[in-house]
Amino acid sequence: QVQLVESGGGLVQAEGSLRLSCAASGRTFSRYSMGWFRQAPGKEREFVAVISWSGGSTYYADSVKGRFTISRDNAKNTVYLQMNRLKPEDTAVYYCAATSLTFATMGKNFGSWGQGTQVTVSS
């Protein structure tokens, strides 16, 4: 298990940008693939992006492709989500999560979760 803490959320106008960070505890961070998920009020949690343990592979939900970028710094035990050209429909609580699988996009395959950070995009 790894402990995760997200930060960087806030209120931003449409077409603006935010960068989320997720700091992980423990010395085994580099063994995990990391994902970002989000949950809007009244909606189910949805996959946003995932990055492999090395950072060499990434995958995005269609809704964010071309606007969001996931990256990681294993030396700092941190994964990032750069969000550009934000839209009101991106408003949600964003969670980072860790999986020991090589690659995963379903939430049930992630064993460790952060507490979430709120992102609100105004029109």
XYZ file of C-alpha atoms in Angstrom:
123
model
C 0.000 0.000 0.000
C 1.051 3.554 -0.590
C -0.393 6.681 0.981
C -1.446 9.422 -1.430
C -2.182 13.111 -0.898
C -3.528 15.323 -3.686
C -3.150 19.080 -3.946
C -3.532 21.858 -6.460
C -7.282 21.992 -6.906
C -9.219 25.226 -6.910
C -11.540 27.530 -8.794
C -10.620 28.499 -12.345
C -12.404 30.100 -15.268
C -13.184 28.163 -18.403
C -10.185 27.864 -20.751
C -7.877 28.238 -17.753
C -5.306 25.788 -16.423
C -4.507 23.955 -13.201
C -1.864 21.464 -12.210
C -2.736 18.789 -9.708
C -0.083 17.015 -7.696
C -0.234 13.732 -5.846
C 2.479 13.025 -3.311
C 3.087 9.427 -2.330
C 4.692 8.052 0.782
C 6.914 5.036 0.840
C 9.974 3.917 -1.064
C 8.114 1.744 -3.563
C 6.369 4.507 -5.500
C 8.242 3.683 -8.685
C 6.733 0.190 -8.672
C 3.203 1.510 -9.135
C 1.336 2.688 -12.161
C -0.589 5.822 -11.211
C -3.965 7.046 -12.284
C -6.229 10.042 -11.964
C -9.977 9.695 -11.597
C -12.723 12.226 -11.011
C -16.227 12.291 -9.623
C -18.740 15.031 -10.288
C -21.789 15.560 -8.052
C -24.448 12.986 -8.787
C -22.215 11.070 -11.162
C -20.124 7.958 -10.936
C -16.382 8.110 -10.620
C -14.697 8.117 -14.005
C -11.222 7.390 -15.295
C -9.159 10.381 -16.437
C -5.583 9.254 -17.111
C -2.978 6.666 -16.191
C 0.800 6.524 -16.383
C 3.028 3.467 -16.173
C 5.611 3.013 -13.428
C 8.414 4.275 -15.658
C 6.402 7.118 -17.132
C 6.929 5.691 -20.590
C 3.291 4.906 -21.260
C 0.215 7.041 -20.751
C -3.443 6.721 -21.598
C -6.295 9.210 -21.420
C -10.045 9.295 -21.423
C -11.382 10.681 -24.677
C -12.961 13.584 -22.822
C -9.576 14.962 -21.726
C -7.278 13.811 -24.515
C -5.304 16.711 -25.935
C -6.078 18.930 -22.933
C -4.691 17.019 -19.925
C -1.211 15.611 -19.436
C -0.207 13.079 -16.804
C 3.414 12.875 -15.707
C 5.469 11.607 -12.785
C 8.721 12.260 -10.996
C 9.817 9.080 -9.263
C 12.639 10.901 -7.481
C 10.018 13.090 -5.797
C 7.390 10.351 -5.361
C 4.909 12.600 -7.146
C 2.479 12.285 -10.030
C 1.004 15.302 -11.775
C -2.014 16.143 -13.873
C -1.630 19.254 -15.988
C -5.072 20.418 -17.044
C -5.368 22.973 -19.831
C -8.357 24.494 -21.647
C -10.582 23.540 -18.760
C -14.320 23.296 -19.289
C -17.185 23.571 -16.800
C -17.835 19.867 -17.305
C -14.393 19.152 -15.853
C -15.720 20.261 -12.462
C -15.289 17.355 -10.051
C -13.320 15.985 -7.148
C -10.108 14.583 -8.575
C -8.464 11.529 -7.026
C -5.118 9.951 -7.639
C -4.719 6.228 -7.229
C -2.028 3.587 -7.373
C -2.087 0.137 -8.916
C 0.439 -2.669 -8.870
C -0.789 -3.773 -12.273
C 1.298 -2.853 -15.301
C -1.563 -0.766 -16.626
C -5.169 -0.263 -15.596
C -8.067 2.072 -16.232
C -10.778 0.639 -14.010
C -11.043 1.950 -10.497
C -11.474 -1.496 -8.989
C -7.913 -2.323 -10.033
C -6.402 0.494 -7.980
C -5.686 -0.418 -4.377
C -4.623 2.929 -2.911
C -6.495 6.232 -3.170
C -5.983 9.789 -2.054
C -8.597 11.906 -0.340
C -9.328 13.985 -3.431
C -9.015 17.622 -4.405
C -11.855 19.789 -5.696
C -11.616 21.372 -9.135
C -14.300 23.887 -10.063
C -14.443 25.455 -13.510
C -16.681 28.472 -13.948
C -18.192 29.453 -17.276
